[in-house]
PDB file of C-alpha atoms in Angstrom:
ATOM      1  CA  UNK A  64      -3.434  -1.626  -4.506  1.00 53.00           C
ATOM      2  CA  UNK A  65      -5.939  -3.561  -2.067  1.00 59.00           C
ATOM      3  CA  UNK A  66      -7.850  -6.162  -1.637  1.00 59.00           C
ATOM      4  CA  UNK A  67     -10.828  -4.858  -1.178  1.00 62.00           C
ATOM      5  CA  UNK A  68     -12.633  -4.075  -5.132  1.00 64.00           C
ATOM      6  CA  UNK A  69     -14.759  -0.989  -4.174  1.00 70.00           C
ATOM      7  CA  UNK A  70     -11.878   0.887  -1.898  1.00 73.00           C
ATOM      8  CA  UNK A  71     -10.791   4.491  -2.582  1.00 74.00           C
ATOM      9  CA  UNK A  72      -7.606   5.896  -2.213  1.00 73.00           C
ATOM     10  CA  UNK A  73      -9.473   8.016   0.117  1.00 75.00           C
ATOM     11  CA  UNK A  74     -10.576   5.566   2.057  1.00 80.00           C
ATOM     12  CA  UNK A  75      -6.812   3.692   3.179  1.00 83.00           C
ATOM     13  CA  UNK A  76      -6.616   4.574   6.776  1.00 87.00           C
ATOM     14  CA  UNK A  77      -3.011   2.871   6.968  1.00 90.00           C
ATOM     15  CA  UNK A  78      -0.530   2.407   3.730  1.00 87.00           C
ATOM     16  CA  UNK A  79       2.144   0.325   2.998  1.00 91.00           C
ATOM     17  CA  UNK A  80       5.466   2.437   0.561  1.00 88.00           C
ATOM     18  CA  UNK A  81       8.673   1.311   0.025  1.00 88.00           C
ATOM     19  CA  UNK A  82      11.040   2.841   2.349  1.00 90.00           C
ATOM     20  CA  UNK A  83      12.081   6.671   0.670  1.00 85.00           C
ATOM     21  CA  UNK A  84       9.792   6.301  -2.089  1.00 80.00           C
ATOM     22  CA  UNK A  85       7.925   9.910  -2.717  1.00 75.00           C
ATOM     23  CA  UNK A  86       3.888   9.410  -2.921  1.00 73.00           C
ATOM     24  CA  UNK A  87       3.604  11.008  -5.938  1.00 70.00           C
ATOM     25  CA  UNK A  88      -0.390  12.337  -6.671  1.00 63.00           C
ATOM     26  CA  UNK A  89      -1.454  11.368  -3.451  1.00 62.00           C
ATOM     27  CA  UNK A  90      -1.272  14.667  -1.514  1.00 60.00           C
ATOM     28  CA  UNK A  91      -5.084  14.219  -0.493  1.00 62.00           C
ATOM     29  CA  UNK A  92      -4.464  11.132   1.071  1.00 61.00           C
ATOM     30  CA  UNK A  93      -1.088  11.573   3.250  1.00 60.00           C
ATOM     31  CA  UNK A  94      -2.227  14.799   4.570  1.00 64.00           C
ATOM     32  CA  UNK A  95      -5.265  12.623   6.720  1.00 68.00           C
ATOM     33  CA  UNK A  96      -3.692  13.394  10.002  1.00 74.00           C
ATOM     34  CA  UNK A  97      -4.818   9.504  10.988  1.00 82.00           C
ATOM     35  CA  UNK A  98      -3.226   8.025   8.043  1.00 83.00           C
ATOM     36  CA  UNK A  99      -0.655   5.441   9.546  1.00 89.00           C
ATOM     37  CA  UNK A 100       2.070   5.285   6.911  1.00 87.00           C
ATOM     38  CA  UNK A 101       4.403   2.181   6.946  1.00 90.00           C
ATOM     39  CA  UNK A 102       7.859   2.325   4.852  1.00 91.00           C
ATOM     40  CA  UNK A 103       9.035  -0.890   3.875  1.00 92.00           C
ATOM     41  CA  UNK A 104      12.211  -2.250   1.916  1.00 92.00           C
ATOM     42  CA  UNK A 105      10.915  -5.541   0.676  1.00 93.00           C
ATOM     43  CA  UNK A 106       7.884  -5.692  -1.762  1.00 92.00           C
ATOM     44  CA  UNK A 107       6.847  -8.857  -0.507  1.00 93.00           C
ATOM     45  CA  UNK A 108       6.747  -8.192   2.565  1.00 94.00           C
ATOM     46  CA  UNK A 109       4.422  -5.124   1.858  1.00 93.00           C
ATOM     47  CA  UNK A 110       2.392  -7.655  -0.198  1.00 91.00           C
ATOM     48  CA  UNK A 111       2.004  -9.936   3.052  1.00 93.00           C
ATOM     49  CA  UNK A 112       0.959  -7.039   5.425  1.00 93.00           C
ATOM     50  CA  UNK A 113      -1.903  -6.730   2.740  1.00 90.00           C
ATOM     51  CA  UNK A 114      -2.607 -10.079   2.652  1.00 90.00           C
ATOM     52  CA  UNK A 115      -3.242 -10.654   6.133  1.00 93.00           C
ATOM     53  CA  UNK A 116      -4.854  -7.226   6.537  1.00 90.00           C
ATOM     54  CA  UNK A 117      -2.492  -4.995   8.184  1.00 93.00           C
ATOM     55  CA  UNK A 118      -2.572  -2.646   6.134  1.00 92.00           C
ATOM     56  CA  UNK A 119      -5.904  -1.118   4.056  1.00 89.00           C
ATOM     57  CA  UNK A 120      -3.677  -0.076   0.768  1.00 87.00           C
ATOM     58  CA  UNK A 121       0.280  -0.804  -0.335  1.00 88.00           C
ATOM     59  CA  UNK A 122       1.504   2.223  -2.826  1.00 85.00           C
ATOM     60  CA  UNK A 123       3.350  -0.260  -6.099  1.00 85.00           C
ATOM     61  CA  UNK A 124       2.202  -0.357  -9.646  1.00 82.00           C
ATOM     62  CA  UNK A 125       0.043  -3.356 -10.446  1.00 82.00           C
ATOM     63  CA  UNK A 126       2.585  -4.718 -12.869  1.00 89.00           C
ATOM     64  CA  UNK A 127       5.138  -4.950  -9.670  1.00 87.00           C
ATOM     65  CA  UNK A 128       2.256  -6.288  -7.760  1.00 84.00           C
ATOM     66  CA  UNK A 129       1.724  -8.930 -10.593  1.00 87.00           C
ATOM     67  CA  UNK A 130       5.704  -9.807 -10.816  1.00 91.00           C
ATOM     68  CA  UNK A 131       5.658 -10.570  -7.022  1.00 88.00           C
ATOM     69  CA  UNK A 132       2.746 -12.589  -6.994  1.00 84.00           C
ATOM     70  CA  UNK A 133       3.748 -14.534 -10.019  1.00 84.00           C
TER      71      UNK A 133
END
């Protein structure tokens, strides 16, 4: 997810995960030696580094994103 409408996976140059959560499918993007990966064990929290632009990208479903917001 970000905040930003026309962004590409490609084009996160840091990323928010929860903490020992696999990136599954995104091979491509966290083998970008610059990439600056951040684990995380609290969703919001991930949600607020977005928010106040931190980070480019956070790696949750949209329906997790959605719960947290609500």
């Amino acid at each position: 997810a970000s905040l930003k409408d026309n962004i590409k996976l490609e084009d996160c140059k840091s990323l928010a995960k929860v903490r020992g959560f696999t990136l599954q499918g995104v091979n491509k993007l966290t083998s970008k030696p610059n990439l600056k990966v951040i684990e995380n064990d609290n969703v919001i929290e991930m949600i607020y580094l977005l928010h106040k632009e931190r980070v480019d990208c956070i790696y949750i479903t949209h329906d997790v994103l959605k719960y947290n917001i609500e």
